[in-house]
Structures are given as structure tokens and as C-alpha cells.
Short mmCIF file of C-alpha atoms in Angstrom, two decimals:
data_model
loop_
_atom_site.label_atom_id
_atom_site.label_comp_id
_atom_site.label_asym_id
_atom_site.label_seq_id
_atom_site.Cartn_x
_atom_site.Cartn_y
_atom_site.Cartn_z
CA MET O 1 119.19 84.73 96.33
CA HIS O 2 118.31 85.91 99.82
CA ARG O 3 116.80 83.57 102.40
CA ILE O 4 114.26 85.16 104.78
CA ALA O 5 113.43 83.44 108.11
CA VAL O 6 109.74 83.92 108.79
CA ASP O 7 108.30 83.39 112.29
CA ALA O 8 105.24 81.36 111.33
CA MET O 9 103.65 81.60 114.78
CA GLY O 10 103.56 85.36 115.35
CA THR O 11 100.27 86.71 114.08
CA ASP O 12 96.88 86.49 115.81
CA ASN O 13 95.82 83.93 113.18
CA ALA O 14 99.05 82.01 112.76
CA PRO O 15 100.25 80.12 110.84
CA GLY O 16 97.72 80.56 108.02
CA VAL O 17 98.45 84.25 107.59
CA GLU O 18 102.19 83.68 107.51
CA VAL O 19 102.01 80.82 104.99
CA ALA O 20 99.76 82.79 102.68
CA GLY O 21 102.09 85.84 102.98
CA VAL O 22 105.11 83.70 102.22
CA LEU O 23 103.47 82.24 99.05
CA GLY O 24 102.51 85.74 97.94
CA ALA O 25 106.09 86.94 98.36
CA LEU O 26 107.51 83.93 96.50
CA ALA O 27 105.20 84.65 93.57
CA LYS O 28 106.62 88.16 93.30
CA SER O 29 110.33 87.47 93.79
CA ASP O 30 113.08 84.91 93.46
CA LEU O 31 113.92 84.74 97.15
CA SER O 32 113.65 81.66 99.32
CA VAL O 33 112.07 81.35 102.80
CA ILE O 34 112.72 79.36 105.93
CA LEU O 35 109.35 78.98 107.63
CA VAL O 36 109.84 78.41 111.37
CA GLY O 37 107.19 76.84 113.59
CA ASP O 38 105.48 73.58 114.31
CA GLU O 39 106.61 71.36 111.41
CA GLU O 40 103.52 69.17 111.23
CA ILE O 41 101.15 72.05 111.16
CA LEU O 42 103.22 73.93 108.61
CA ARG O 43 103.45 70.99 106.23
CA SER O 44 99.67 70.62 106.33
CA HIS O 45 99.33 74.28 105.27
CA LEU O 46 101.69 73.73 102.37
CA THR O 47 100.06 70.60 100.88
CA ALA O 48 98.32 72.57 98.15
CA CYS O 49 101.41 74.56 97.27
CA GLU O 50 102.88 74.15 93.74
CA PRO O 51 105.96 71.90 93.69
CA ALA O 52 108.15 74.60 92.10
CA MET O 53 107.27 77.07 94.78
CA ARG O 54 107.48 74.44 97.52
CA GLU O 55 111.15 73.89 96.64
CA ARG O 56 111.88 77.45 97.76
CA VAL O 57 110.36 76.91 101.23
CA GLN O 58 112.34 75.19 103.99
CA ILE O 59 110.62 74.29 107.23
CA ARG O 60 112.51 74.51 110.50
CA HIS O 61 110.77 72.90 113.44
CA ALA O 62 110.31 75.09 116.54
CA PRO O 63 108.07 73.49 119.19
CA ASP O 64 107.67 76.60 121.37
CA VAL O 65 105.99 79.99 120.88
CA ILE O 66 106.60 83.35 122.53
CA ARG O 67 103.24 84.74 123.69
CA MET O 68 102.34 88.41 123.55
CA ASP O 69 102.26 88.56 127.37
CA ASP O 70 105.67 86.95 127.82
CA ALA O 71 108.41 89.13 129.25
CA PRO O 72 111.03 89.99 126.55
CA SER O 73 113.80 88.35 128.57
CA ILE O 74 111.99 85.01 128.23
CA ALA O 75 112.65 85.06 124.47
CA VAL O 76 116.36 84.98 125.06
CA ARG O 77 116.79 82.97 128.26
CA GLN O 78 113.96 80.46 128.55
CA LYS O 79 112.33 79.92 125.14
CA LYS O 80 115.32 79.19 122.98
CA LEU O 81 113.27 76.76 120.88
CA SER O 82 110.52 79.24 120.18
CA SER O 83 109.81 80.14 116.52
CA MET O 84 110.97 83.69 117.00
CA ARG O 85 114.23 82.84 118.73
CA VAL O 86 115.06 80.18 116.13
CA CYS O 87 114.57 82.78 113.34
CA PHE O 88 117.19 85.02 114.95
CA ASP O 89 119.56 82.12 115.47
CA LEU O 90 119.29 81.33 111.73
CA VAL O 91 120.40 84.86 110.85
CA LYS O 92 123.20 84.78 113.40
CA SER O 93 124.53 81.51 111.96
CA GLY O 94 124.29 82.79 108.36
CA GLU O 95 121.62 80.40 107.27
CA ALA O 96 119.18 83.24 106.69
CA HIS O 97 119.73 86.91 105.76
CA ALA O 98 116.70 88.52 107.53
CA VAL O 99 113.94 87.90 110.10
CA VAL O 100 110.28 88.71 109.62
CA SER O 101 108.08 88.33 112.73
CA ALA O 102 104.66 89.52 113.81
CA GLY O 103 105.13 88.24 117.37
CA ASN O 104 105.95 90.04 120.60
CA SER O 105 107.80 93.25 119.58
CA GLY O 106 109.59 93.51 122.90
CA ALA O 107 110.82 89.92 122.57
CA ALA O 108 111.93 90.69 118.98
CA MET O 109 113.99 93.59 120.23
CA ALA O 110 115.50 91.45 122.97
CA CYS O 111 116.47 88.79 120.41
CA GLY O 112 117.95 91.48 118.20
CA LEU O 113 120.02 92.83 121.01
CA PHE O 114 121.27 89.59 122.57
CA VAL O 115 121.35 87.24 119.58
CA LEU O 116 122.41 89.51 116.67
CA GLY O 117 124.05 92.21 118.80
CA ARG O 118 124.23 95.97 118.18
CA LEU O 119 126.13 97.74 115.46
CA ASP O 120 129.34 99.37 116.59
CA GLY O 121 128.64 102.74 118.14
CA VAL O 122 124.90 102.18 118.61
CA ASP O 123 123.60 102.40 122.18
CA ARG O 124 120.01 101.35 121.53
CA PRO O 125 118.16 99.98 118.44
CA ALA O 126 115.03 101.74 117.22
CA ILE O 127 111.90 100.68 115.37
CA ILE O 128 111.21 102.95 112.35
CA THR O 129 108.06 103.35 110.24
CA THR O 130 106.97 105.48 107.28
CA PHE O 131 104.11 107.92 107.12
CA PRO O 132 102.69 109.34 103.89
CA THR O 133 102.77 113.16 103.72
CA MET O 134 101.88 115.93 101.26
CA ARG O 135 105.54 116.11 100.15
CA GLY O 136 106.57 112.44 100.16
CA PRO O 137 107.33 109.75 102.74
CA CYS O 138 108.41 110.65 106.30
CA ALA O 139 110.27 108.19 108.51
CA LEU O 140 109.43 108.23 112.20
CA LEU O 141 111.51 106.64 114.86
CA ASP O 142 111.39 105.26 117.55
CA ILE O 143 107.90 103.81 117.61
CA GLY O 144 108.19 101.44 120.56
CA ALA O 145 111.56 99.96 121.20
CA ASN O 146 112.76 102.43 123.87
CA VAL O 147 110.28 104.01 126.26
CA ASP O 148 113.03 105.67 128.37
CA THR O 149 115.98 107.10 126.49
CA LYS O 150 118.54 109.89 126.57
CA PRO O 151 119.70 112.73 124.22
CA THR O 152 122.69 110.81 122.78
CA VAL O 153 120.47 107.94 121.82
CA LEU O 154 117.98 110.22 120.02
CA ALA O 155 120.93 111.83 118.17
CA GLN O 156 121.98 108.31 117.01
CA PHE O 157 118.38 107.71 115.93
CA ALA O 158 118.60 110.85 113.79
CA THR O 159 121.66 109.46 112.01
CA MET O 160 120.19 105.99 111.41
CA GLY O 161 116.89 107.53 110.31
CA ALA O 162 118.67 109.65 107.74
CA VAL O 163 120.49 106.60 106.32
CA TYR O 164 117.18 104.78 106.12
CA SER O 165 115.55 107.72 104.36
CA ARG O 166 118.40 107.94 101.88
CA LEU O 167 118.36 104.26 101.02
CA GLN O 168 114.62 103.48 101.20
CA HIS O 169 113.08 106.76 100.14
CA LYS O 170 115.87 107.93 97.82
CA ILE O 171 116.28 111.26 99.51
CA ALA O 172 119.91 112.34 99.01
CA ARG O 173 120.04 114.68 101.98
CA PRO O 174 117.17 114.11 104.39
CA ARG O 175 115.74 116.88 106.56
CA VAL O 176 115.66 115.67 110.20
CA GLY O 177 113.23 117.14 112.79
CA LEU O 178 112.92 116.56 116.49
CA LEU O 179 109.31 116.01 117.72
CA SER O 180 108.21 118.53 120.30
CA ASN O 181 105.15 120.46 121.48
CA GLY O 182 106.14 123.68 119.77
CA SER O 183 108.73 125.16 117.48
CA GLU O 184 110.24 127.47 120.06
CA GLU O 185 113.59 126.40 121.60
CA HIS O 186 112.24 126.76 125.17
CA LYS O 187 109.42 124.25 124.45
CA GLY O 188 109.61 120.50 125.01
CA THR O 189 111.15 118.48 127.87
CA ASN O 190 114.63 118.19 129.21
CA LEU O 191 115.11 115.26 126.78
CA THR O 192 114.11 117.21 123.70
CA ARG O 193 116.01 120.41 124.73
CA GLU O 194 119.27 118.51 125.30
CA THR O 195 118.79 116.50 122.08
CA HIS O 196 118.14 119.73 120.19
CA LYS O 197 121.53 121.09 121.40
CA LEU O 198 123.27 117.93 120.19
CA LEU O 199 121.62 117.86 116.77
CA GLU O 200 122.40 121.55 116.19
CA ARG O 201 126.02 120.46 116.11
CA ALA O 202 125.29 118.55 112.91
CA GLY O 203 125.12 122.01 111.29
CA VAL O 204 122.18 123.22 109.25
CA GLY O 205 123.30 122.91 105.60
CA SER O 206 126.76 121.76 106.65
CA ASP O 207 128.62 119.26 104.53
CA SER O 208 129.90 117.57 107.67
CA ALA O 209 126.65 115.65 108.12
CA ALA O 210 124.54 113.47 105.87
CA PHE O 211 121.36 115.27 106.82
CA ASP O 212 120.06 118.79 107.57
CA TYR O 213 118.63 119.34 111.04
CA VAL O 214 115.56 121.52 110.79
CA GLY O 215 114.88 121.80 114.50
CA TYR O 216 111.67 121.11 116.35
CA VAL O 217 108.59 119.83 114.51
CA GLU O 218 105.07 119.42 115.90
CA GLY O 219 102.82 116.40 115.35
CA ARG O 220 100.77 118.21 112.65
CA ASP O 221 104.03 118.99 110.74
CA ILE O 222 104.59 115.28 110.08
CA PHE O 223 101.80 115.06 107.55
CA LYS O 224 102.67 118.42 106.02
CA GLY O 225 106.06 116.95 105.07
CA GLU O 226 108.08 119.49 107.06
CA ALA O 227 110.79 116.81 107.62
CA ASP O 228 111.86 113.60 105.93
CA VAL O 229 112.76 112.04 109.31
CA VAL O 230 111.17 112.73 112.68
CA VAL O 231 112.92 111.59 115.84
CA THR O 232 111.27 110.90 119.22
CA ASP O 233 111.28 108.44 122.13
CA GLY O 234 109.55 105.06 121.77
CA PHE O 235 106.67 105.92 124.09
CA THR O 236 105.64 109.05 122.16
CA GLY O 237 106.29 107.43 118.80
CA ASN O 238 104.08 104.47 119.63
CA VAL O 239 101.26 106.68 120.82
CA ILE O 240 101.46 108.68 117.56
CA LEU O 241 101.46 105.48 115.49
CA LYS O 242 98.41 103.93 117.24
CA SER O 243 96.60 107.22 117.23
CA CYS O 244 97.06 107.66 113.50
CA GLU O 245 95.97 104.01 112.85
CA GLY O 246 92.80 104.65 114.82
CA LEU O 247 92.15 107.98 113.05
CA VAL O 248 92.49 106.41 109.60
CA GLU O 249 90.02 103.63 110.54
CA TRP O 250 87.57 106.16 111.92
CA ILE O 251 87.76 108.39 108.82
CA PHE O 252 86.95 105.54 106.45
CA ASP O 253 84.23 104.10 108.75
CA LEU O 254 82.67 107.56 108.96
CA ALA O 255 82.80 108.05 105.23
CA ARG O 256 81.03 104.72 104.65
CA THR O 257 78.40 105.52 107.21
CA GLU O 258 77.70 108.94 105.76
CA ILE O 259 77.60 107.69 102.21
CA ALA O 260 75.19 104.90 103.16
CA ALA O 261 72.89 107.43 104.83
CA ALA O 262 73.14 109.97 102.01
CA GLY O 263 70.70 110.57 99.18
CA PHE O 264 70.86 109.10 95.61
CA TRP O 265 73.04 111.78 94.07
CA SER O 266 75.47 111.73 96.97
CA ARG O 267 75.93 107.99 96.49
CA VAL O 268 76.49 108.49 92.77
CA GLY O 269 79.17 111.07 93.59
CA ALA O 270 80.77 108.63 96.05
CA TRP O 271 80.79 105.97 93.34
CA LEU O 272 82.52 108.35 90.93
CA MET O 273 85.10 109.07 93.59
CA LYS O 274 85.71 105.42 94.27
CA PRO O 275 89.19 105.31 92.57
CA ALA O 276 90.27 108.34 94.65
CA PHE O 277 89.05 106.66 97.90
CA ARG O 278 90.89 103.51 96.84
CA ASN O 279 94.12 105.38 96.32
CA MET O 280 93.74 107.18 99.65
CA LYS O 281 93.23 103.92 101.49
CA ARG O 282 96.24 102.35 99.81
CA ARG O 283 98.50 105.25 100.81
CA ALA O 284 97.25 105.16 104.40
CA ASP O 285 97.33 101.33 104.76
CA HIS O 286 100.18 100.01 106.95
CA ALA O 287 100.02 96.69 104.98
CA GLU O 288 101.68 98.48 102.04
CA THR O 289 104.96 98.44 103.93
CA GLY O 290 104.08 95.33 105.91
CA GLY O 291 106.35 95.89 108.84
CA ALA O 292 108.81 98.16 110.62
CA PRO O 293 112.57 97.60 110.47
CA LEU O 294 114.55 97.38 113.71
CA LEU O 295 117.50 99.63 113.10
CA GLY O 296 120.81 99.41 114.92
CA VAL O 297 121.17 95.61 115.23
CA ASP O 298 123.62 93.51 113.26
CA GLY O 299 121.09 92.08 110.81
CA VAL O 300 117.82 92.82 108.99
CA VAL O 301 114.78 92.54 111.23
CA MET O 302 111.14 93.33 110.20
CA ILE O 303 108.62 93.65 113.02
CA CYS O 304 104.99 93.28 111.90
CA HIS O 305 101.66 93.96 113.62
CA GLY O 306 100.17 91.04 115.43
CA GLY O 307 96.92 91.57 113.52
CA SER O 308 98.65 91.50 110.14
CA GLN O 309 96.94 89.91 107.17
CA PRO O 310 98.72 87.93 104.40
CA ARG O 311 99.41 91.06 102.28
CA ALA O 312 101.25 92.70 105.16
CA ILE O 313 103.40 89.63 105.72
CA GLN O 314 104.08 89.35 101.97
CA ASN O 315 105.17 93.01 101.77
CA ALA O 316 107.29 92.72 104.93
CA ILE O 317 109.19 89.80 103.33
CA LEU O 318 109.71 91.74 100.13
CA ALA O 319 110.86 94.78 102.10
CA ALA O 320 113.31 92.59 104.05
CA GLU O 321 114.82 91.44 100.74
CA ARG O 322 115.25 95.07 99.65
CA PHE O 323 117.01 95.94 102.92
CA CYS O 324 119.38 93.02 102.38
CA GLN O 325 120.20 94.39 98.92
CA SER O 326 120.64 97.93 100.13
CA ASN O 327 123.29 97.04 102.72
CA LEU O 328 121.43 99.04 105.37
CA GLY O 329 123.45 97.75 108.33
CA ASN O 330 126.86 98.64 106.94
CA GLU O 331 125.64 102.03 105.77
CA SER O 332 124.22 102.77 109.24
CA GLN O 333 127.38 101.66 111.00
CA SER O 334 129.47 103.89 108.76
CA ALA O 335 127.18 106.85 109.35
CA ILE O 336 127.30 106.28 113.12
CA ALA O 337 131.08 106.33 113.01
CA ASN O 338 131.15 109.48 110.90
CA HIS O 339 128.65 111.35 113.02
CA ALA O 340 129.86 110.48 116.46
CA PHE O 341 130.97 114.10 116.84
CA ILE O 342 127.34 115.00 117.34
CA TRP O 343 126.89 113.16 120.64
CA GLU O 344 130.48 112.91 121.87
CA THR O 345 131.17 115.48 124.60
CA PRO O 346 133.71 118.09 123.34
CA ALA O 347 136.95 118.12 125.29
CA VAL O 348 137.12 120.94 127.84
CA PRO O 349 140.59 122.55 128.08
CA ALA O 350 142.22 122.82 131.47
CA PRO O 351 142.08 126.27 133.17
CA GLY O 352 144.52 128.63 131.54
CA VAL O 353 145.08 126.36 128.52
CA LEU O 354 143.93 127.60 125.17
CA PRO O 355 142.17 125.04 122.94
CA SER O 356 144.28 123.85 120.06
#
């Protein structure tokens, strides 16, 4: 049985959202949860909980809270008794197997780096998310952990993203693309061009890598399913994520407005299409996955949206349990070791000396 440490003070409507999400997750699994936050408040939220389910919930008192406007360094240095920091300490000590938090994502990354530590060979962790496409799920990373990065780090993201795609999406040999503003090799920035050179070393179709590098992909290619994993820096990835969230909301709001203003037969047609609309919304809803894993740290960390509702927290907890079962960290570390040839600088022979 896995124990998940849940930051009960992270969402905009904490802790009611977190408690409801925890109870939903417990009803669908046999895991146990350590709920971290103000003990008195949490106990009051659990008074109506069934005794059998209550036995699977531990409460760990944390008197402090990391605010959304707090600097990430505060999470590690000054607020050691915050609900988020205590969750990471529980995983570090072995009392819990995973962290789920909807709090300050920068602080969560700082806790991941300085409390759990990086996997061997990983320069920077990355936050990864999944988009629905016409050909199946597509993993996108980084979506916010690293605004400024370098080519070697993006090459490591490609490797970790491929492992995630293989374990989570069951794709034996993922197709990895590098996000750019065109498919031509001269397009992009210095960062994308240098990363492209590194990833080409993985070898298209080569057995030496656990993925096939398909080159540059554009933003529109993501939803066409041209790649199973798309790699970019955290600034660009976060802009894409937020833009897509806003677009989905606009499309459904527009559909509701147009249907309400339409004639009788149009409303009848909309009613007949209601199951299709429901399936579309489910596929596009971020609450289906609940949260985004932080890859590259020595532990399972799920970062959720601050505006998450109970279903999102529930699904994030269930996803964290699946990642514990899949051994994501060890698989990622092994892949990083096996693929270091991609980003390691080849040895240059001395003048007049032939390479061996």
C-alpha cells in the first residue's frame, strides 16, 4: 500500500477541495493518505468521514503555509513547517511515497530540488503534462519549471519525456519532437538549433536510443499527433498550456452561447449531440489527469493547478500511486545514464592524431 502526502493548504479553496479529493481517491483505491496542514481545521473537515475510510487518513500538523506570491527559496529556507515543505520531508524520510500539491509551483520545484534532490545525471527537473491529439496522447515538457535553459537540458528532457510516454502512455518507442516555429533546420532560436544538433545524435530509427527523434514540430503539430513527446523550455511550454486552457474554455462558452441563441431545431440537434460534447469536454479537461508530474527529482511529485476542484485532486492522487507502481524514477535514471552520449561533448583528437 502506497502512502501519498497531500498538501491540504495548496488550492484556492483549501482545505475543503483537498479533503474531498482525498476521500474520492480513497473510495477508488486501497492507498492511504497523509493529509498535511492545520490539524484542527482538517479534523473538522473529516468529522463526517466513514470510520473505515478515516483509518486510512493520517493528519500531520503544519502551522505554516506557502503563499502563491512567496519566493521559491522561502519554501526551503524559511517556511520549513509549511504544509508543502512537510510533505516533501515525509517523502524524503520514507514515511510517504509521493507528494501531491496545488500550491506555489516554483516552491514545489525548489522543494523537489533541495529536499528530494535530483536524479543522477539530471541537470534540471521538468514539469510534464499530456495533451489529447488525433493520434493519441502527447506529452509536453517543460511547462514551467525552467524559464531559461540550455541545449543539454532539453536533450535530457527528451529522454525523460520518452520514459514517461513509454510507462504512462504505453508507447514502446515514442516519437520525440522539438518545438520550433517551422520545420526547416534554419528556423528557431540558438537554443532550438543547438538542441536539434544534439538530438540528431540519438539517431532516427537507431536502436541505440529508446526514442525516435522526428525533428522540429510546430505548435499546430501537437494536436495532429505528429509526435508522442514534444520538448521545449518552460516559458514557451507554460504559454502553450495556458493558451490551450483558455481556448478550450472559449470554445465551450461560445458553443453554449450560440446554442442558446439558436432556433428550436438547432437546440434539438445540440441536445442529440450532448454525449459527443460530453466526451469532448472530458478529453480536454485537465482534471482528468489532475496534475503534472515533476520529472528528474528523486521521488514522485504531482503539481496541481491552484484552482483545482476535488476531482482534479482525486485524479492527481491516483496518478501519483500509478507512478509509484511504475518505478518512474529508476527508469528515468537508467535512461539518463544510457543516453548521456546525446549531450556529452565528443572527444576531439589532438592535431595529427587519428581517432580510435
